[in-house]
Amino acid sequence: MSVVRALVVQHVSWEGAHRIGARLARRLEVDTVNVLEGGSLPDPDALACAVLMGGPMGVGDTDRHPGLLEELRWLERALAAGLPLLGVCLGSQLVAHALGAPVAPAPRAELGWAPVDVHVPDDPLLGPLAPATTVLHWHGDAFPTPPGADLLASSAPTACQAFRAGSAWGVLFHPEADADLVRRWLDEPTMAAEARDTLGAHAGRRLLDDARGYGPELTARSTPGFDAFTRMATQRAQARPATRTARAPRG
């Protein structure tokens, strides 16, 4: 029997696909690759979709993290092949860069729970968050809307919070966030330190309290978008016979 695969690309161990991956796994087999630990990226034509997650590094850190350069080259092939893509945080920056947008440090880090405005209510992924939803932000870099892409969402400090280019989405905020995710991140010393540096000594308590308050609504409103992405991936897989390919090493 043929294997239909969804790919999750990780850059650090604590930033997995979380609720996105859980929704994909209801319909597809999900493989995880950490490109910065030597994981190889399969041919885009062998995949139903790919989800690219976050990390503390930047798009330009290719000298310290050569795997990012491989990932950017792979993204160019995936975009050309029309592979359904969802980039989150660093993942969105990589997709934006591959589409020709400059990625650079923002005037200040955007970290914590705050609203985004969603401008395209009929977008299959972001539309359920319209007209506005409070989400988790955790990024220091930003980008303009990539050439040829549609702007989907913005926030007060960041003009482009989400975009779509064909079957590729970039989302700078974290639609997958909930209290479980925040607890996991705060257990990572580098994440906890970054939160304290940005929000002050009581950052952990504040982030968790906000996650408990805002997380249930974000979960309810973001899940339909994750399911729409899963359907798109499943339809791609069904459009032609899937082929059995060697499994990529797990991250």
Coordinates of C-alpha atoms in Angstrom, one line a residue:
M1 CA 0.0 0.0 0.0
S2 CA 1.3 3.5 -0.8
V3 CA 2.3 5.8 1.9
V4 CA 1.0 9.4 1.8
R5 CA 3.2 11.7 3.9
A6 CA 3.0 15.1 5.4
L7 CA 6.3 16.6 6.4
V8 CA 7.0 18.7 9.5
V9 CA 10.3 20.6 9.4
Q10 CA 11.7 21.4 12.8
H11 CA 14.7 23.7 13.7
V12 CA 14.8 23.1 17.4
S13 CA 13.4 20.2 19.4
W14 CA 10.9 22.2 21.4
E15 CA 9.1 23.8 18.4
G16 CA 7.1 21.0 16.8
A17 CA 3.9 21.3 14.9
H18 CA 1.8 20.8 18.0
R19 CA -1.9 21.1 17.2
I20 CA -1.2 21.5 13.5
G21 CA 0.5 18.1 13.4
A22 CA -2.3 16.5 15.4
R23 CA -4.9 17.6 12.9
L24 CA -2.7 16.4 10.0
A25 CA -2.2 13.0 11.7
R26 CA -6.0 12.4 11.6
R27 CA -5.7 12.0 7.8
L28 CA -2.1 11.6 6.8
E29 CA 1.1 10.0 7.9
V30 CA 3.3 12.7 9.4
D31 CA 7.1 12.6 9.3
T32 CA 9.4 15.0 11.2
V33 CA 12.8 16.2 10.0
N34 CA 15.2 18.5 11.8
V35 CA 17.3 20.0 9.0
L36 CA 19.7 21.6 11.4
E37 CA 20.6 18.2 12.8
G38 CA 21.3 16.7 9.4
G39 CA 17.8 15.5 8.5
S40 CA 17.3 15.3 4.7
L41 CA 14.4 16.8 2.9
P42 CA 12.5 14.5 0.5
D43 CA 11.4 15.4 -3.0
P44 CA 8.4 17.7 -2.8
D45 CA 6.6 15.6 -5.4
A46 CA 6.6 12.7 -2.9
L47 CA 4.7 14.8 -0.3
A48 CA 1.1 15.8 0.4
C49 CA 2.2 18.9 2.2
A50 CA 4.9 20.4 4.4
V51 CA 4.8 22.5 7.6
L52 CA 7.8 24.5 8.6
M53 CA 8.1 25.5 12.2
G54 CA 10.0 28.1 14.3
G55 CA 13.3 28.5 16.0
P56 CA 15.6 31.2 17.5
M57 CA 17.9 31.5 14.5
G58 CA 17.3 33.9 11.6
V59 CA 17.0 33.3 7.9
G60 CA 20.4 34.8 7.3
D61 CA 22.2 32.5 9.8
T62 CA 23.3 30.1 7.1
D63 CA 27.0 30.2 8.2
R64 CA 26.1 28.9 11.7
H65 CA 23.3 26.7 10.4
P66 CA 24.1 25.4 6.9
G67 CA 20.9 23.4 6.9
L68 CA 18.9 26.6 6.5
L69 CA 20.5 27.1 3.1
E70 CA 19.5 23.6 2.0
E71 CA 16.0 24.3 3.3
L72 CA 15.8 27.5 1.3
R73 CA 16.8 25.8 -1.9
W74 CA 14.3 23.0 -1.1
L75 CA 11.6 25.6 -0.6
E76 CA 12.2 27.0 -4.1
R77 CA 11.5 23.6 -5.5
A78 CA 8.5 23.1 -3.3
L79 CA 7.0 26.4 -4.3
A80 CA 7.6 25.6 -8.0
A81 CA 5.9 22.2 -7.5
G82 CA 2.8 23.8 -5.9
L83 CA 3.3 21.8 -2.7
P84 CA 0.9 23.0 0.0
L85 CA 3.1 24.8 2.5
L86 CA 2.5 26.3 5.9
G87 CA 5.4 28.3 7.5
V88 CA 5.0 29.4 11.1
C89 CA 7.3 32.0 12.7
L90 CA 10.8 31.2 11.4
G91 CA 9.0 29.0 8.9
S92 CA 7.1 32.0 7.6
Q93 CA 10.3 34.0 7.3
L94 CA 11.9 31.2 5.2
V95 CA 8.9 31.1 2.9
A96 CA 8.9 34.9 2.6
H97 CA 12.6 34.9 1.8
A98 CA 12.2 32.2 -0.8
L99 CA 9.5 34.3 -2.4
G100 CA 11.8 37.3 -2.6
A101 CA 10.9 39.3 0.5
P102 CA 13.6 40.8 2.8
V103 CA 13.6 39.5 6.3
A104 CA 15.2 41.7 9.0
P105 CA 15.1 42.5 12.7
A106 CA 11.9 44.3 13.7
P107 CA 12.2 47.6 15.7
R108 CA 11.3 45.5 18.8
A109 CA 10.5 41.9 19.6
E110 CA 6.8 41.0 19.5
L111 CA 6.3 38.5 22.3
G112 CA 3.1 37.7 24.2
W113 CA -0.6 37.3 23.6
A114 CA -2.1 40.2 21.5
P115 CA -4.6 40.6 18.7
V116 CA -4.1 40.2 14.9
D117 CA -6.5 41.7 12.3
V118 CA -7.4 39.2 9.6
H119 CA -8.2 41.0 6.3
V120 CA -9.4 38.0 4.1
P121 CA -12.3 36.3 5.9
D122 CA -12.7 33.7 3.1
D123 CA -9.1 32.5 3.3
P124 CA -9.3 28.8 4.1
L125 CA -6.6 28.9 6.7
L126 CA -6.8 32.3 8.3
G127 CA -10.4 33.3 7.5
P128 CA -11.8 31.6 10.7
L129 CA -9.7 34.1 12.7
A130 CA -11.4 37.1 11.1
P131 CA -12.0 39.9 11.9
A132 CA -9.5 39.7 14.8
T133 CA -8.3 37.1 17.3
T134 CA -5.8 37.3 20.2
V135 CA -2.9 35.0 19.4
L136 CA 0.6 34.2 20.7
H137 CA 3.5 36.2 19.2
W138 CA 7.1 35.2 19.7
H139 CA 9.4 36.7 17.1
G140 CA 12.1 39.4 16.6
D141 CA 12.3 39.4 12.8
A142 CA 9.7 40.6 10.3
F143 CA 9.2 41.0 6.6
P144 CA 6.9 42.9 4.1
T145 CA 4.3 41.0 2.1
P146 CA 6.3 39.0 -0.4
P147 CA 6.1 39.9 -4.1
G148 CA 2.9 38.4 -5.7
A149 CA 1.5 37.3 -2.3
D150 CA -1.7 38.4 -0.7
L151 CA -1.6 40.1 2.7
L152 CA -3.9 38.1 5.1
A153 CA -3.2 39.5 8.6
S154 CA -1.5 42.3 10.4
S155 CA -1.0 43.6 14.0
A156 CA -0.4 47.0 15.4
P157 CA 3.5 46.7 15.4
T158 CA 3.8 44.4 12.3
A159 CA 2.3 45.2 8.9
C160 CA 2.6 41.6 7.6
Q161 CA 1.6 38.9 10.1
A162 CA 0.4 36.4 7.5
F163 CA 0.4 36.0 3.7
R164 CA -0.6 33.6 1.0
A165 CA 1.1 32.9 -2.3
G166 CA -0.8 30.2 -4.2
S167 CA -0.7 27.1 -2.1
A168 CA 1.9 28.5 0.4
W169 CA 1.0 30.3 3.6
G170 CA 3.3 32.2 5.9
V171 CA 2.1 33.0 9.5
L172 CA 4.4 35.0 11.7
F173 CA 2.4 34.4 14.9
H174 CA 1.6 31.0 16.4
P175 CA -1.9 29.8 15.6
E176 CA -1.1 26.4 17.1
A177 CA -0.5 27.9 20.6
D178 CA -2.3 26.8 23.8
A179 CA -1.4 26.5 27.4
D180 CA 0.4 23.2 26.9
L181 CA 2.6 24.7 24.3
V182 CA 3.5 27.7 26.4
R183 CA 4.4 25.5 29.4
R184 CA 6.7 23.5 27.2
W185 CA 8.4 26.6 25.9
L186 CA 8.9 28.0 29.3
D187 CA 10.6 24.8 30.4
E188 CA 13.2 25.6 27.8
P189 CA 15.8 27.9 29.5
T190 CA 16.5 30.0 26.4
M191 CA 12.8 30.6 25.8
A192 CA 12.2 31.5 29.4
A193 CA 15.1 33.9 29.5
E194 CA 13.9 35.6 26.3
A195 CA 10.4 36.0 27.8
R196 CA 11.9 37.6 31.0
D197 CA 14.1 39.9 29.0
T198 CA 11.1 41.1 26.9
L199 CA 8.2 41.1 29.4
G200 CA 9.9 41.3 32.8
A201 CA 10.4 39.0 35.8
H202 CA 6.9 37.7 35.9
A203 CA 6.8 36.8 32.2
G204 CA 6.1 33.1 32.7
R205 CA 3.1 33.7 34.9
R206 CA 1.7 36.3 32.5
L207 CA 2.2 34.1 29.4
L208 CA 0.5 31.1 31.1
D209 CA -2.4 33.2 32.5
D210 CA -3.0 34.6 29.0
A211 CA -2.7 31.2 27.4
R212 CA -5.4 29.9 29.8
G213 CA -7.6 32.9 29.0
Y214 CA -7.1 33.2 25.2
G215 CA -6.0 29.7 24.3
P216 CA -9.4 28.0 24.2
E217 CA -10.8 30.5 21.7
L218 CA -7.7 30.4 19.6
T219 CA -7.9 26.6 19.5
A220 CA -11.6 26.7 18.5
R221 CA -11.0 29.3 15.8
S222 CA -7.7 28.0 14.3
T223 CA -8.7 24.3 14.1
P224 CA -10.9 24.8 11.0
G225 CA -8.0 26.3 9.2
F226 CA -5.7 23.4 10.1
D227 CA -8.4 21.0 8.9
A228 CA -8.7 23.0 5.6
F229 CA -5.0 22.7 5.1
T230 CA -5.2 18.9 5.8
R231 CA -8.0 18.6 3.2
M232 CA -5.9 20.5 0.6
A233 CA -3.0 18.1 1.3
T234 CA -5.3 15.0 1.0
Q235 CA -6.7 16.2 -2.3
R236 CA -3.2 16.7 -3.6
A237 CA -2.3 13.1 -2.6
Q238 CA -5.5 11.8 -4.2
A239 CA -5.0 13.7 -7.5
R240 CA -2.4 11.1 -8.6
P241 CA -1.3 7.8 -7.2
A242 CA 1.1 8.2 -4.3
T243 CA 4.4 6.4 -4.6
R244 CA 6.2 4.6 -1.8
T245 CA 9.4 6.5 -1.0
A246 CA 12.2 6.0 1.5
R247 CA 11.2 7.6 4.8
A248 CA 13.1 10.7 5.8
P249 CA 15.1 10.5 9.0
R250 CA 13.2 11.7 12.0
G251 CA 14.5 14.9 13.6

